[in-house]
Amino acid sequence: LARLRRRLAGSDSPLSRGLLALISRDRIDEDTWEAFEEVLITSDLGVGPTTELVDALRSRLRVDGVSDPARAREILREELVRLVDPTLDRAVRADRGDTPAVIMVVGVNGTGKTTTVGKLARVLVAEDKDVVLGAVDTFRAAAADQLATWGDRVGVPTVRGAEGADPASVAYQAVKVGIEQEVDVVLVDTAGRLHTKTGLMDELGKVKRVIERQAPVGEVLLVLDATTGQNGLTQARIFRDVVDVTGIVLTKLDGSAKGGIVVQVQRELGVPVKLVGLGEGVDDLAPFDAEVFVDALLD
Ligand code: GDP
């Protein structure tokens, strides 16, 4: 947690500065509130959540007659945590039943899908789980190579098909191997070419259906790149229409991005952010924690 905090910490965020500007005046006028709202919106918090937050802050600051910056910051923190929602169940479902737990990882190419699969495999192996990877992106040979490299690094086998093979048949094969070898988890890395929405829908839908002939898919994790801001929201909407997403992985939070998109994306999809990517290394994946996240936003 300390590492996450340190990595996310910029010096003195615009949010904290905005808040300070608010309460350092004798009288908070409309212009000041508007300026603060703008800070929130440019932090990718979204218009709806921003309005909610400002309304809550206004009434709480007024009712309590708050003039102490530390107290105001505490209130802002509480309201932000409430927006991010600490009550959501963020556990990744990776326990096998009669068949291996199947986790599909989806997202646009370049967001960090394959890297996330590798890191997640590492986490599961550290929990003493047997894991098989499925390289379902048969469109690019390099994609399967990259996944297999991760498999070698983490010490788990990768099932792959010939270049141009039917993605669903490779997914089927990966789950078949998982069942035969009685592994705990099959992690399926999918293709993320946004050629056309129907193309993607057909492909991911078929992959999922074919897998489910053998074992239920317990998780569909959508990978979003935190540095792309509102773009992440657009991608989330597309994938929501294509496949039933059960959780979000927000990558590249080690950069300058603060990930203000979290609240909007969670609301849009009705599913929680479960994991965050904090770098390119094998151990750079962490569970999402609402409190730690908000502290980083405010740092
Ligand atoms: P994919 O096309 O979605 O499978 O994306 P990749 O897994 O190939 O990742 C694309 C690039 O993003 C690679 O250079 C990764 O090393 C990098 N990457 C992935 N996750 C993270 C992260 O959490 N932080 C940083 N800094 N880079 C990441």
Short mmCIF file of C-alpha atoms and ligand atoms in Angstrom, two decimals:
data_model
loop_
_atom_site.label_atom_id
_atom_site.label_comp_id
_atom_site.label_asym_id
_atom_site.label_seq_id
_atom_site.Cartn_x
_atom_site.Cartn_y
_atom_site.Cartn_z
CA LEU A 1 0.00 0.00 0.00
CA ALA A 2 2.80 2.36 0.85
CA ARG A 3 4.29 1.59 -2.53
CA LEU A 4 1.03 2.37 -4.31
CA ARG A 5 0.72 5.60 -2.41
CA ARG A 6 4.27 6.57 -3.24
CA ARG A 7 3.87 5.70 -6.89
CA LEU A 8 0.66 7.59 -7.32
CA ALA A 9 1.74 10.57 -5.33
CA GLY A 10 2.32 13.70 -7.30
CA SER A 11 3.27 16.66 -5.21
CA ASP A 12 0.19 18.47 -4.09
CA SER A 13 -2.61 17.51 -6.49
CA PRO A 14 -4.81 20.03 -8.28
CA LEU A 15 -7.66 18.65 -6.20
CA SER A 16 -6.02 19.54 -2.91
CA ARG A 17 -4.97 22.91 -4.22
CA GLY A 18 -8.50 23.57 -5.45
CA LEU A 19 -9.91 22.69 -2.08
CA LEU A 20 -7.43 24.92 -0.33
CA ALA A 21 -8.41 27.82 -2.60
CA LEU A 22 -12.02 27.17 -1.63
CA ILE A 23 -11.62 27.36 2.09
CA SER A 24 -8.91 29.96 2.28
CA ARG A 25 -11.44 32.63 1.41
CA ASP A 26 -13.67 34.27 3.96
CA ARG A 27 -16.68 33.80 1.82
CA ILE A 28 -16.92 31.07 -0.78
CA ASP A 29 -18.66 32.54 -3.78
CA GLU A 30 -20.09 30.85 -6.84
CA ASP A 31 -16.97 31.52 -8.92
CA THR A 32 -14.84 29.66 -6.43
CA TRP A 33 -17.15 26.66 -6.51
CA GLU A 34 -17.15 26.73 -10.29
CA ALA A 35 -13.38 26.74 -10.36
CA PHE A 36 -13.35 23.76 -8.03
CA GLU A 37 -15.88 21.94 -10.20
CA GLU A 38 -13.63 22.51 -13.16
CA VAL A 39 -10.71 20.94 -11.33
CA LEU A 40 -12.84 17.88 -10.61
CA ILE A 41 -14.02 17.58 -14.18
CA THR A 42 -10.51 17.88 -15.59
CA SER A 43 -9.51 15.14 -13.16
CA ASP A 44 -11.83 12.89 -15.23
CA LEU A 45 -14.27 12.53 -12.36
CA GLY A 46 -17.16 13.17 -14.71
CA VAL A 47 -20.00 15.69 -14.61
CA GLY A 48 -22.49 13.62 -12.61
CA PRO A 49 -20.09 12.55 -9.85
CA THR A 50 -18.65 16.09 -9.72
CA THR A 51 -22.06 17.60 -9.11
CA GLU A 52 -22.78 15.06 -6.40
CA LEU A 53 -19.46 15.70 -4.74
CA VAL A 54 -19.80 19.47 -4.83
CA ASP A 55 -23.34 19.34 -3.46
CA ALA A 56 -22.24 17.11 -0.61
CA LEU A 57 -19.22 19.28 0.13
CA ARG A 58 -21.19 22.50 0.02
CA SER A 59 -23.70 21.33 2.54
CA ARG A 60 -21.18 19.69 4.82
CA LEU A 61 -18.77 22.61 4.81
CA ARG A 62 -21.62 24.99 5.45
CA VAL A 63 -23.45 22.98 8.08
CA ASP A 64 -20.27 22.31 10.03
CA GLY A 65 -18.98 25.85 9.43
CA VAL A 66 -15.64 24.37 8.41
CA SER A 67 -12.74 26.77 8.04
CA ASP A 68 -9.92 24.48 9.06
CA PRO A 69 -8.11 23.17 5.93
CA ALA A 70 -7.26 19.84 7.53
CA ARG A 71 -10.88 19.21 8.42
CA ALA A 72 -12.07 20.31 4.96
CA ARG A 73 -9.61 17.92 3.36
CA GLU A 74 -10.89 15.15 5.58
CA ILE A 75 -14.43 15.83 4.44
CA LEU A 76 -13.36 15.91 0.80
CA ARG A 77 -11.58 12.62 1.32
CA GLU A 78 -14.64 11.03 2.91
CA GLU A 79 -16.88 12.16 0.08
CA LEU A 80 -14.45 10.94 -2.57
CA VAL A 81 -14.18 7.53 -0.90
CA ARG A 82 -17.95 7.37 -0.84
CA LEU A 83 -18.04 8.06 -4.60
CA VAL A 84 -15.45 5.38 -5.33
CA ASP A 85 -17.51 3.07 -3.11
CA PRO A 86 -15.52 1.04 -0.59
CA THR A 87 -18.40 -1.44 -0.21
CA LEU A 88 -17.99 -3.08 -3.64
CA ASP A 89 -16.76 -6.66 -3.77
CA ARG A 90 -13.45 -6.40 -5.62
CA ALA A 91 -12.20 -9.95 -5.26
CA VAL A 92 -11.12 -11.68 -8.48
CA ARG A 93 -12.99 -14.97 -8.73
CA ALA A 94 -10.27 -17.55 -9.18
CA ASP A 95 -11.45 -20.58 -7.20
CA ARG A 96 -12.06 -23.71 -9.19
CA GLY A 97 -15.24 -25.70 -8.85
CA ASP A 98 -15.80 -28.93 -10.76
CA THR A 99 -13.88 -27.27 -13.56
CA PRO A 100 -11.09 -24.66 -13.55
CA ALA A 101 -12.02 -21.04 -12.90
CA VAL A 102 -11.91 -19.29 -16.27
CA ILE A 103 -10.90 -15.64 -16.45
CA MET A 104 -11.18 -13.83 -19.78
CA VAL A 105 -9.14 -10.66 -20.14
CA VAL A 106 -10.46 -8.21 -22.74
CA GLY A 107 -9.61 -4.70 -23.87
CA VAL A 108 -8.25 -2.65 -26.74
CA ASN A 109 -4.73 -3.55 -27.93
CA GLY A 110 -2.03 -1.56 -26.16
CA THR A 111 -3.96 -1.07 -22.94
CA GLY A 112 -1.87 -3.72 -21.16
CA LYS A 113 -3.94 -6.87 -21.53
CA THR A 114 -1.13 -9.36 -22.06
CA THR A 115 1.02 -7.77 -19.38
CA THR A 116 -1.93 -7.96 -16.98
CA VAL A 117 -2.46 -11.65 -17.77
CA GLY A 118 1.22 -12.30 -17.00
CA LYS A 119 1.12 -10.38 -13.73
CA LEU A 120 -2.16 -11.96 -12.67
CA ALA A 121 -0.72 -15.41 -13.38
CA ARG A 122 2.15 -14.49 -11.09
CA VAL A 123 -0.26 -13.51 -8.29
CA LEU A 124 -2.21 -16.77 -8.68
CA VAL A 125 0.95 -18.90 -8.74
CA ALA A 126 2.07 -17.16 -5.55
CA GLU A 127 -1.26 -18.32 -4.07
CA ASP A 128 -0.23 -21.89 -4.97
CA LYS A 129 -2.64 -22.15 -7.85
CA ASP A 130 -2.02 -24.10 -11.04
CA VAL A 131 -2.55 -21.87 -14.04
CA VAL A 132 -2.77 -22.29 -17.81
CA LEU A 133 -2.66 -19.35 -20.22
CA GLY A 134 -4.64 -19.23 -23.45
CA ALA A 135 -3.29 -17.08 -26.30
CA VAL A 136 -6.48 -16.42 -28.17
CA ASP A 137 -5.22 -13.48 -30.23
CA THR A 138 -4.29 -15.54 -33.27
CA PHE A 139 -4.29 -12.53 -35.55
CA ARG A 140 -0.80 -11.44 -34.55
CA ALA A 141 1.82 -14.13 -33.96
CA ALA A 142 3.73 -11.62 -31.85
CA ALA A 143 0.84 -11.45 -29.40
CA ALA A 144 1.02 -15.18 -28.69
CA ASP A 145 4.83 -15.00 -28.45
CA GLN A 146 4.55 -12.19 -25.92
CA LEU A 147 2.09 -14.16 -23.81
CA ALA A 148 4.24 -17.31 -23.98
CA THR A 149 7.20 -15.24 -22.78
CA TRP A 150 5.14 -14.18 -19.78
CA GLY A 151 4.15 -17.81 -19.23
CA ASP A 152 7.82 -18.84 -19.17
CA ARG A 153 8.69 -16.01 -16.82
CA VAL A 154 5.97 -17.00 -14.38
CA GLY A 155 6.42 -20.75 -14.92
CA VAL A 156 3.03 -21.65 -16.39
CA PRO A 157 2.19 -23.28 -19.75
CA THR A 158 0.68 -21.32 -22.64
CA VAL A 159 -1.76 -22.88 -25.08
CA ARG A 160 -1.60 -21.27 -28.48
CA GLY A 161 -2.82 -21.93 -31.98
CA ALA A 162 -1.44 -21.44 -35.44
CA GLU A 163 -1.41 -17.90 -36.76
CA GLY A 164 -4.83 -17.15 -38.17
CA ALA A 165 -6.49 -20.05 -36.34
CA ASP A 166 -10.03 -19.57 -35.06
CA PRO A 167 -9.71 -17.73 -31.71
CA ALA A 168 -12.60 -19.69 -30.24
CA SER A 169 -10.96 -23.00 -31.07
CA VAL A 170 -7.78 -21.93 -29.25
CA ALA A 171 -9.86 -20.85 -26.26
CA TYR A 172 -11.61 -24.22 -26.32
CA GLN A 173 -8.25 -25.98 -26.45
CA ALA A 174 -6.84 -23.95 -23.54
CA VAL A 175 -9.79 -24.82 -21.33
CA LYS A 176 -9.60 -28.45 -22.43
CA VAL A 177 -5.95 -28.59 -21.35
CA GLY A 178 -6.92 -26.87 -18.10
CA ILE A 179 -9.57 -29.50 -17.43
CA GLU A 180 -7.30 -32.41 -18.35
CA GLN A 181 -4.50 -31.13 -16.16
CA GLU A 182 -6.95 -30.25 -13.38
CA VAL A 183 -5.55 -26.74 -13.01
CA ASP A 184 -7.17 -24.10 -10.84
CA VAL A 185 -7.35 -21.23 -13.31
CA VAL A 186 -7.35 -20.76 -17.08
CA LEU A 187 -6.43 -17.20 -18.02
CA VAL A 188 -7.55 -16.27 -21.50
CA ASP A 189 -5.86 -13.36 -23.26
CA THR A 190 -8.09 -12.12 -26.09
CA ALA A 191 -7.66 -9.98 -29.18
CA GLY A 192 -8.50 -6.30 -28.92
CA ARG A 193 -8.76 -5.06 -32.44
CA LEU A 194 -11.53 -2.54 -32.57
CA HIS A 195 -12.02 -3.09 -36.29
CA THR A 196 -15.77 -3.02 -36.03
CA LYS A 197 -17.97 -3.37 -33.02
CA THR A 198 -19.87 -6.26 -34.55
CA GLY A 199 -16.60 -7.97 -35.49
CA LEU A 200 -15.39 -7.71 -31.92
CA MET A 201 -18.77 -8.73 -30.58
CA ASP A 202 -18.89 -11.79 -32.80
CA GLU A 203 -15.37 -12.82 -31.87
CA LEU A 204 -15.51 -12.31 -28.08
CA GLY A 205 -19.04 -13.64 -27.90
CA LYS A 206 -18.04 -16.78 -29.73
CA VAL A 207 -14.91 -17.26 -27.60
CA LYS A 208 -17.03 -17.04 -24.47
CA ARG A 209 -19.75 -19.35 -25.76
CA VAL A 210 -17.26 -21.94 -26.87
CA ILE A 211 -15.44 -21.87 -23.54
CA GLU A 212 -18.74 -22.27 -21.74
CA ARG A 213 -19.39 -25.58 -23.45
CA GLN A 214 -16.76 -26.90 -21.05
CA ALA A 215 -16.59 -24.54 -18.07
CA PRO A 216 -18.29 -21.37 -16.86
CA VAL A 217 -16.47 -18.08 -17.36
CA GLY A 218 -16.32 -16.64 -13.84
CA GLU A 219 -14.67 -13.34 -14.70
CA VAL A 220 -14.41 -11.09 -17.70
CA LEU A 221 -11.86 -8.44 -16.80
CA LEU A 222 -11.78 -5.30 -18.95
CA VAL A 223 -8.35 -3.66 -19.13
CA LEU A 224 -8.34 0.13 -19.44
CA ASP A 225 -5.31 2.40 -19.75
CA ALA A 226 -5.56 5.13 -17.10
CA THR A 227 -3.52 7.54 -19.22
CA THR A 228 -6.22 7.72 -21.90
CA GLY A 229 -8.74 9.53 -19.71
CA GLN A 230 -12.19 9.82 -21.23
CA ASN A 231 -11.19 7.43 -23.99
CA GLY A 232 -11.33 4.69 -21.39
CA LEU A 233 -14.98 5.47 -20.85
CA THR A 234 -15.72 5.15 -24.56
CA GLN A 235 -13.94 1.80 -24.65
CA ALA A 236 -15.82 0.64 -21.56
CA ARG A 237 -19.13 1.39 -23.28
CA ILE A 238 -18.15 -0.59 -26.35
CA PHE A 239 -17.05 -3.64 -24.37
CA ARG A 240 -20.11 -3.44 -22.13
CA ASP A 241 -22.23 -3.94 -25.24
CA VAL A 242 -20.05 -6.76 -26.51
CA VAL A 243 -19.53 -8.99 -23.47
CA ASP A 244 -20.62 -9.15 -19.81
CA VAL A 245 -17.75 -7.45 -18.05
CA THR A 246 -17.41 -8.44 -14.37
CA GLY A 247 -14.48 -6.28 -13.34
CA ILE A 248 -12.08 -3.59 -14.50
CA VAL A 249 -8.29 -3.45 -14.45
CA LEU A 250 -6.89 0.06 -14.60
CA THR A 251 -3.32 0.00 -15.94
CA LYS A 252 -0.44 2.49 -16.11
CA LEU A 253 -1.29 4.19 -12.85
CA ASP A 254 2.46 4.46 -12.25
CA GLY A 255 2.60 7.34 -14.72
CA SER A 256 1.14 10.79 -14.29
CA ALA A 257 -2.44 9.55 -14.62
CA LYS A 258 -4.40 9.64 -11.40
CA GLY A 259 -7.23 7.49 -12.65
CA GLY A 260 -10.10 9.89 -11.96
CA ILE A 261 -12.03 7.85 -14.53
CA VAL A 262 -12.67 5.15 -11.91
CA VAL A 263 -15.99 6.52 -10.66
CA GLN A 264 -17.52 7.02 -14.10
CA VAL A 265 -16.39 3.67 -15.42
CA GLN A 266 -17.70 1.81 -12.39
CA ARG A 267 -21.07 3.49 -12.74
CA GLU A 268 -21.27 3.05 -16.47
CA LEU A 269 -20.57 -0.68 -16.28
CA GLY A 270 -22.01 -1.38 -12.85
CA VAL A 271 -18.88 -3.37 -11.96
CA PRO A 272 -15.93 -2.50 -9.73
CA VAL A 273 -12.31 -1.75 -10.55
CA LYS A 274 -10.64 -4.85 -9.14
CA LEU A 275 -6.96 -4.47 -9.98
CA VAL A 276 -4.50 -1.74 -10.87
CA GLY A 277 -1.35 -1.91 -12.99
CA LEU A 278 1.59 -0.05 -11.49
CA GLY A 279 4.36 -0.76 -13.96
CA GLU A 280 5.72 -3.13 -16.58
CA GLY A 281 7.29 -5.57 -14.14
CA VAL A 282 5.98 -8.95 -13.08
CA ASP A 283 5.02 -7.78 -9.59
CA ASP A 284 3.41 -4.52 -10.63
CA LEU A 285 -0.22 -5.52 -10.13
CA ALA A 286 -2.19 -4.65 -6.99
CA PRO A 287 -5.74 -5.01 -5.72
CA PHE A 288 -7.72 -1.79 -6.02
CA ASP A 289 -8.38 -0.14 -2.67
CA ALA A 290 -10.77 2.82 -2.52
CA GLU A 291 -9.04 4.53 0.41
CA VAL A 292 -5.53 4.18 -0.97
CA PHE A 293 -6.77 5.37 -4.34
CA VAL A 294 -8.38 8.50 -2.93
CA ASP A 295 -5.31 9.30 -0.85
CA ALA A 296 -3.28 9.16 -4.04
CA LEU A 297 -5.76 11.45 -5.80
CA LEU A 298 -5.37 13.97 -2.98
CA ASP A 299 -1.61 13.68 -2.51
P1 GDP B 1 -2.04 -5.39 -24.95
O1 GDP B 1 -1.85 -5.06 -26.39
O2 GDP B 1 -3.33 -4.84 -24.43
O3 GDP B 1 -1.88 -6.84 -24.64
O4 GDP B 1 -0.94 -4.57 -24.15
P2 GDP B 1 0.48 -5.05 -23.59
O5 GDP B 1 0.31 -5.94 -22.44
O6 GDP B 1 1.30 -5.54 -24.73
O7 GDP B 1 1.03 -3.67 -23.04
C1 GDP B 1 1.27 -2.56 -23.88
C2 GDP B 1 2.41 -1.74 -23.29
O8 GDP B 1 2.00 -1.18 -22.05
C3 GDP B 1 3.65 -2.56 -22.99
O9 GDP B 1 4.78 -1.80 -23.30
C4 GDP B 1 3.56 -2.81 -21.48
O10 GDP B 1 4.82 -3.01 -20.91
C5 GDP B 1 2.92 -1.53 -21.03
N1 GDP B 1 2.18 -1.68 -19.75
C6 GDP B 1 1.22 -2.57 -19.44
N2 GDP B 1 0.76 -2.37 -18.19
C7 GDP B 1 1.45 -1.31 -17.68
C8 GDP B 1 1.44 -0.61 -16.42
O11 GDP B 1 0.67 -0.89 -15.48
N3 GDP B 1 2.31 0.43 -16.30
C9 GDP B 1 3.16 0.78 -17.31
N4 GDP B 1 3.97 1.81 -17.11
N5 GDP B 1 3.19 0.16 -18.49
C10 GDP B 1 2.35 -0.88 -18.68
#
